[in-house]
């Protein structure tokens, strides 16, 4: 029994600024045809849920309309950026923003087992935060790691751990910081076989530090080179992750005909 997870990410949905609903609906049709066992959104479900709760509500409604099993993880646009990196005009995570998120999308960390695998989802924006929930998440993750046994571990979170290596010391809001990576490593104790993230709006598949890192693309839009370099592929779509009982996996990009590669520069100012 393999378990198939369709990873969508960075859907950036909003009722008042519905620029990306069309792509979401088209990709949703492809998901319904593919019938994955689970759809995971790795964050930025909303356009600006961190400051406008109606974006959270609208995004949740559109997801529910898919009629598929769903799990969610928060992105910086859903509840604010990590305290350490929220210096780019963005709000930092706080208890109020997090509570609003939880109301619409449920707990921001989770864990479940499928044959051969343990799948752990965490709130990347809480790593290294002084909110009480950060310590609660760390305790929950340590507990979730007990009894891993011979299973492979798949970790899902909004931000990639790093660009090329875990030694990188540059602090930016693109990747986890070195301090956040340290917290994560202490929580897990082992290198995940598979690390799945969103946030960059580029698809990339690479191996580093004993893990296979897969960056899911946005279903919504890409950023121009004047804002963001090319790390992988600036494409729109989703990723299908097949987890096999023997602990191996396959992850590949699915491009959906009719979903348009919208560019930030061709849109009204969204953030
Ligand atoms: Fe995003
Ligand atoms: Fe993001």
Coordinates of N, CA and C in Angstrom, one line a residue, residues 4-135:
X4 N -0.2 8.3 -1.3 CA 0.1 9.4 -2.2 C -0.4 10.7 -1.6
X5 N 0.6 11.6 -1.5 CA 0.3 13.0 -1.0 C 0.4 14.0 -2.1
X6 N -0.6 14.7 -2.4 CA -0.5 15.8 -3.3 C -0.2 17.1 -2.5
X7 N 1.0 17.6 -2.8 CA 1.4 18.9 -2.1 C 1.0 20.1 -2.9
X8 N 0.2 20.9 -2.4 CA 0.0 22.2 -3.0 C 0.6 23.2 -2.1
X9 N 0.8 24.4 -2.6 CA 1.5 25.4 -1.7 C 1.2 26.8 -2.2
X10 N 1.4 27.8 -1.3 CA 1.3 29.2 -1.7 C 0.2 29.5 -2.7
X11 N -1.0 29.1 -2.2 CA -2.2 29.3 -3.0 C -2.7 30.7 -3.0
X12 N -2.3 31.5 -1.9 CA -2.6 32.9 -1.8 C -4.0 33.3 -2.2
X13 N -4.9 32.7 -1.6 CA -6.3 32.9 -1.9 C -7.0 34.0 -1.1
X14 N -7.9 34.7 -1.7 CA -8.6 35.8 -1.1 C -10.0 36.0 -1.9
X15 N -11.0 36.5 -1.1 CA -12.2 36.8 -1.8 C -12.2 38.1 -2.4
X16 N -11.6 39.1 -1.7 CA -11.6 40.5 -2.2 C -10.6 40.7 -3.3
X17 N -9.5 39.9 -3.3 CA -8.5 40.0 -4.3 C -8.2 38.6 -4.9
X18 N -9.2 38.2 -5.8 CA -9.2 36.7 -6.2 C -8.3 36.4 -7.4
X19 N -7.1 37.0 -7.4 CA -6.3 36.9 -8.6 C -5.9 35.4 -8.9
X20 N -5.9 34.6 -7.8 CA -5.3 33.2 -8.0 C -6.3 32.1 -7.9
X21 N -7.6 32.5 -7.8 CA -8.7 31.5 -7.6 C -8.8 30.6 -8.9
X22 N -8.6 31.3 -10.0 CA -8.8 30.5 -11.3 C -7.7 29.4 -11.4
X23 N -6.5 29.7 -11.1 CA -5.5 28.6 -11.1 C -5.8 27.6 -10.0
X24 N -6.2 28.0 -8.9 CA -6.6 27.0 -7.8 C -7.7 26.1 -8.3
X25 N -8.7 26.6 -8.9 CA -9.8 25.8 -9.3 C -9.3 24.8 -10.4
X26 N -8.5 25.2 -11.3 CA -8.0 24.3 -12.4 C -7.1 23.2 -11.8
X27 N -6.2 23.6 -10.8 CA -5.4 22.6 -10.2 C -6.2 21.7 -9.3
X28 N -7.3 22.3 -8.7 CA -8.2 21.4 -7.9 C -8.9 20.4 -8.8
X29 N -9.2 20.7 -10.0 CA -9.9 19.7 -10.9 C -8.9 18.6 -11.2
X30 N -7.6 18.9 -11.4 CA -6.6 17.9 -11.6 C -6.4 17.0 -10.4
X31 N -6.5 17.7 -9.2 CA -6.3 16.9 -7.9 C -7.5 15.9 -7.8
X32 N -8.7 16.4 -8.1 CA -9.9 15.5 -8.0 C -9.8 14.3 -8.9
X33 N -9.2 14.5 -10.1 CA -9.0 13.4 -11.0 C -7.9 12.5 -10.6
X34 N -6.9 13.0 -9.9 CA -5.7 12.2 -9.5 C -6.0 11.4 -8.2
X35 N -7.1 11.8 -7.5 CA -7.5 11.1 -6.2 C -6.3 10.7 -5.3
X36 N -5.6 11.7 -4.8 CA -4.5 11.4 -3.9 C -5.1 10.9 -2.5
X37 N -4.3 10.3 -1.7 CA -4.8 9.9 -0.4 C -5.0 11.1 0.5
X38 N -4.2 12.1 0.3 CA -4.2 13.3 1.1 C -3.7 14.5 0.3
X39 N -4.3 15.7 0.5 CA -3.7 16.9 0.0 C -3.2 17.7 1.1
X40 N -1.9 18.1 1.0 CA -1.3 19.0 2.1 C -0.9 20.3 1.4
X41 N -1.4 21.4 2.1 CA -1.0 22.7 1.6 C 0.1 23.2 2.6
X42 N 1.3 23.4 2.0 CA 2.5 23.8 2.9 C 2.6 25.3 3.1
X43 N 1.5 25.9 3.1 CA 1.4 27.3 3.7 C 1.3 28.4 2.7
X44 N 0.9 29.6 3.2 CA 0.4 30.7 2.4 C -0.8 30.3 1.7
X45 N -1.7 29.7 2.5 CA -3.1 29.4 1.9 C -3.8 30.7 1.5
X46 N -3.5 31.8 2.2 CA -4.2 33.0 2.0 C -3.3 34.1 1.4
X47 N -4.0 35.1 0.8 CA -3.2 36.2 0.2 C -2.5 37.0 1.4
X48 N -3.4 37.4 2.3 CA -2.8 38.2 3.5 C -3.6 37.9 4.7
X49 N -3.7 36.7 5.1 CA -4.5 36.3 6.3 C -3.9 36.8 7.6
X50 N -2.6 37.2 7.5 CA -1.9 37.7 8.7 C -2.6 39.0 9.1
X51 N -3.1 39.8 8.2 CA -3.7 41.0 8.6 C -5.2 41.1 8.2
X52 N -5.7 40.1 7.4 CA -7.1 40.2 7.0 C -7.7 38.8 7.2
X53 N -8.5 38.6 8.2 CA -9.1 37.3 8.5 C -10.0 36.8 7.4
X54 N -10.6 37.7 6.7 CA -11.5 37.2 5.6 C -10.7 36.4 4.5
X55 N -9.5 36.6 4.4 CA -8.7 35.8 3.4 C -8.5 34.4 3.9
X56 N -8.4 34.2 5.2 CA -8.3 32.9 5.8 C -9.6 32.1 5.6
X57 N -10.7 32.8 5.8 CA -12.0 32.2 5.7 C -12.3 31.8 4.2
X58 N -12.0 32.7 3.3 CA -12.2 32.5 1.9 C -11.3 31.3 1.4
X59 N -10.1 31.3 1.8 CA -9.2 30.2 1.4 C -9.7 28.8 1.9
X60 N -10.1 28.8 3.2 CA -10.6 27.5 3.7 C -11.8 27.0 3.0
X61 N -12.7 27.9 2.6 CA -13.9 27.5 1.8 C -13.5 26.9 0.5
X62 N -12.6 27.6 -0.2 CA -12.2 27.0 -1.5 C -11.5 25.7 -1.4
X63 N -10.7 25.5 -0.3 CA -10.1 24.2 -0.1 C -11.2 23.1 0.2
X64 N -12.2 23.5 1.1 CA -13.2 22.5 1.4 C -14.0 22.1 0.2
X65 N -14.1 23.0 -0.8 CA -14.8 22.7 -2.0 C -14.1 21.6 -2.9
X66 N -12.9 21.3 -2.6 CA -12.2 20.3 -3.3 C -12.8 18.9 -3.0
X67 N -13.3 18.7 -1.8 CA -13.9 17.4 -1.5 C -12.9 16.4 -1.3
X68 N -11.7 16.7 -0.9 CA -10.6 15.8 -0.7 C -10.1 15.8 0.7
X69 N -9.4 14.8 1.2 CA -8.8 14.9 2.5 C -7.7 15.9 2.5
X70 N -7.7 16.8 3.6 CA -6.8 17.9 3.6 C -6.0 18.0 4.9
X71 N -4.8 18.5 4.8 CA -4.1 19.0 6.0 C -3.4 20.3 5.6
X72 N -3.2 21.2 6.6 CA -2.7 22.5 6.3 C -1.5 22.8 7.2
X73 N -0.6 23.6 6.7 CA 0.5 24.1 7.6 C 0.6 25.6 7.3
X74 N 0.8 26.4 8.3 CA 0.8 27.9 8.1 C 2.0 28.4 7.4
X75 N 1.8 29.5 6.6 CA 2.9 30.3 6.0 C 2.9 31.6 6.6
X76 N 3.9 32.4 6.3 CA 4.1 33.7 6.8 C 2.9 34.6 6.4
X77 N 2.3 34.4 5.3 CA 1.1 35.2 4.9 C -0.1 34.9 5.6
X78 N -0.1 33.7 6.4 CA -1.3 33.3 7.1 C -1.3 33.8 8.6
X79 N -0.1 33.8 9.2 CA -0.1 34.2 10.6 C 1.1 35.1 11.0
X80 N 1.8 35.6 10.0 CA 3.0 36.5 10.2 C 4.3 35.7 10.1
X81 N 5.4 36.4 9.9 CA 6.6 35.8 9.7 C 7.3 35.4 11.0
X82 N 8.3 34.6 11.0 CA 9.0 34.3 12.2 C 9.6 35.6 12.9
X83 N 9.6 35.6 14.2 CA 10.1 36.9 14.8 C 11.4 37.3 14.4
X84 N 12.3 36.3 14.1 CA 13.7 36.6 13.7 C 13.8 37.3 12.4
X85 N 12.9 37.0 11.5 CA 13.0 37.5 10.1 C 11.9 38.4 9.6
X86 N 11.1 38.8 10.5 CA 9.9 39.6 10.1 C 10.3 41.1 10.0
X87 N 11.4 41.4 9.3 CA 11.9 42.7 9.2 C 11.7 43.3 7.8
X88 N 10.9 42.7 7.0 CA 10.7 43.2 5.6 C 9.4 43.8 5.4
X89 N 8.9 44.5 6.4 CA 7.6 45.2 6.3 C 6.5 44.2 6.6
X90 N 6.8 43.0 7.1 CA 5.8 42.0 7.4 C 5.6 41.9 8.9
X91 N 4.4 41.5 9.3 CA 4.1 41.4 10.7 C 4.7 40.1 11.2
X92 N 5.2 40.1 12.4 CA 5.6 38.9 13.0 C 4.5 38.0 13.6
X93 N 4.7 36.8 13.7 CA 3.7 35.9 14.4 C 3.5 36.4 15.8
X94 N 2.2 36.4 16.2 CA 1.9 36.6 17.7 C 0.7 35.7 18.0
X95 N 0.3 35.7 19.3 CA -0.7 34.8 19.8 C -2.0 35.1 19.1
X96 N -2.3 36.4 18.9 CA -3.6 36.7 18.2 C -3.7 36.2 16.8
X97 N -2.6 36.4 16.0 CA -2.6 36.0 14.6 C -2.7 34.5 14.6
X98 N -1.9 33.8 15.5 CA -1.9 32.4 15.5 C -3.3 31.8 15.8
X99 N -4.0 32.5 16.8 CA -5.3 32.0 17.2 C -6.3 32.1 16.0
X100 N -6.2 33.2 15.3 CA -7.1 33.3 14.1 C -6.8 32.2 13.1
X101 N -5.5 31.9 12.9 CA -5.2 30.8 12.0 C -5.8 29.5 12.4
X102 N -5.6 29.2 13.7 CA -6.1 27.9 14.2 C -7.6 27.8 14.1
X103 N -8.3 28.9 14.2 CA -9.8 28.9 14.1 C -10.2 28.4 12.7
X104 N -9.4 28.8 11.7 CA -9.8 28.4 10.3 C -9.1 27.1 9.8
X105 N -7.9 26.8 10.2 CA -7.2 25.7 9.6 C -6.8 24.6 10.6
X106 N -7.1 24.8 11.9 CA -6.8 23.7 12.8 C -5.4 23.8 13.3
X107 N -5.0 22.8 14.1 CA -3.7 22.9 14.8 C -2.5 23.0 13.7
X108 N -1.5 23.8 14.1 CA -0.5 24.1 13.2 C 0.7 23.1 13.2
X109 N 0.6 22.0 13.9 CA 1.5 20.9 13.8 C 0.7 19.6 13.9
X110 N 1.2 18.6 13.3 CA 0.5 17.3 13.3 C 1.5 16.2 12.9
X111 N 1.1 15.0 13.1 CA 1.9 13.8 12.8 C 1.0 12.6 12.6
X112 N 1.3 11.8 11.6 CA 0.5 10.6 11.4 C 1.5 9.6 10.7
X113 N 1.1 8.3 10.8 CA 1.9 7.2 10.2 C 1.1 6.6 9.1
X114 N 1.9 6.2 8.0 CA 1.4 5.4 6.9 C 2.4 4.3 6.8
X115 N 2.1 3.2 6.1 CA 3.0 2.1 6.0 C 4.5 2.5 5.6
X116 N 5.4 2.2 6.5 CA 6.8 2.6 6.2 C 7.2 4.0 6.5
X117 N 6.3 4.8 6.9 CA 6.6 6.3 7.1 C 5.9 6.9 8.3
X118 N 6.6 7.9 8.9 CA 6.0 8.8 9.8 C 6.0 10.2 9.1
X119 N 4.9 10.8 9.1 CA 4.8 12.2 8.4 C 4.5 13.2 9.5
X120 N 5.4 14.2 9.6 CA 5.4 15.2 10.6 C 5.3 16.6 10.0
X121 N 4.3 17.3 10.4 CA 4.1 18.7 9.9 C 4.3 19.7 11.0
X122 N 5.1 20.7 10.8 CA 5.3 21.7 11.8 C 5.1 23.1 11.3
X123 N 4.9 24.0 12.3 CA 4.8 25.5 12.0 C 6.2 26.1 12.0
X124 N 6.7 26.4 10.8 CA 8.0 26.9 10.7 C 8.2 28.3 11.3
X125 N 7.1 29.0 11.4 CA 7.2 30.4 11.8 C 7.3 30.5 13.4
X126 N 7.0 29.3 14.0 CA 7.2 29.3 15.5 C 8.6 28.9 15.9
X127 N 9.4 28.4 15.0 CA 10.8 28.0 15.4 C 11.5 29.2 16.0
X128 N 12.0 29.0 17.2 CA 12.9 30.1 17.8 C 12.0 31.2 18.3
X129 N 10.7 31.1 18.3 CA 9.9 32.2 18.8 C 9.8 32.2 20.3
X130 N 9.4 33.3 20.9 CA 9.2 33.3 22.4 C 7.8 33.1 22.8
X131 N 6.9 32.7 21.8 CA 5.5 32.4 22.2 C 5.5 31.1 22.9
X132 N 4.6 30.9 23.9 CA 4.5 29.6 24.6 C 4.3 28.5 23.6
X133 N 3.6 28.7 22.5 CA 3.3 27.7 21.6 C 4.6 27.1 21.0
X134 N 5.7 27.8 20.9 CA 6.9 27.3 20.4 C 7.4 26.2 21.2
X135 N 7.4 26.3 22.5 CA 7.8 25.2 23.4 C 6.9 24.0 23.3

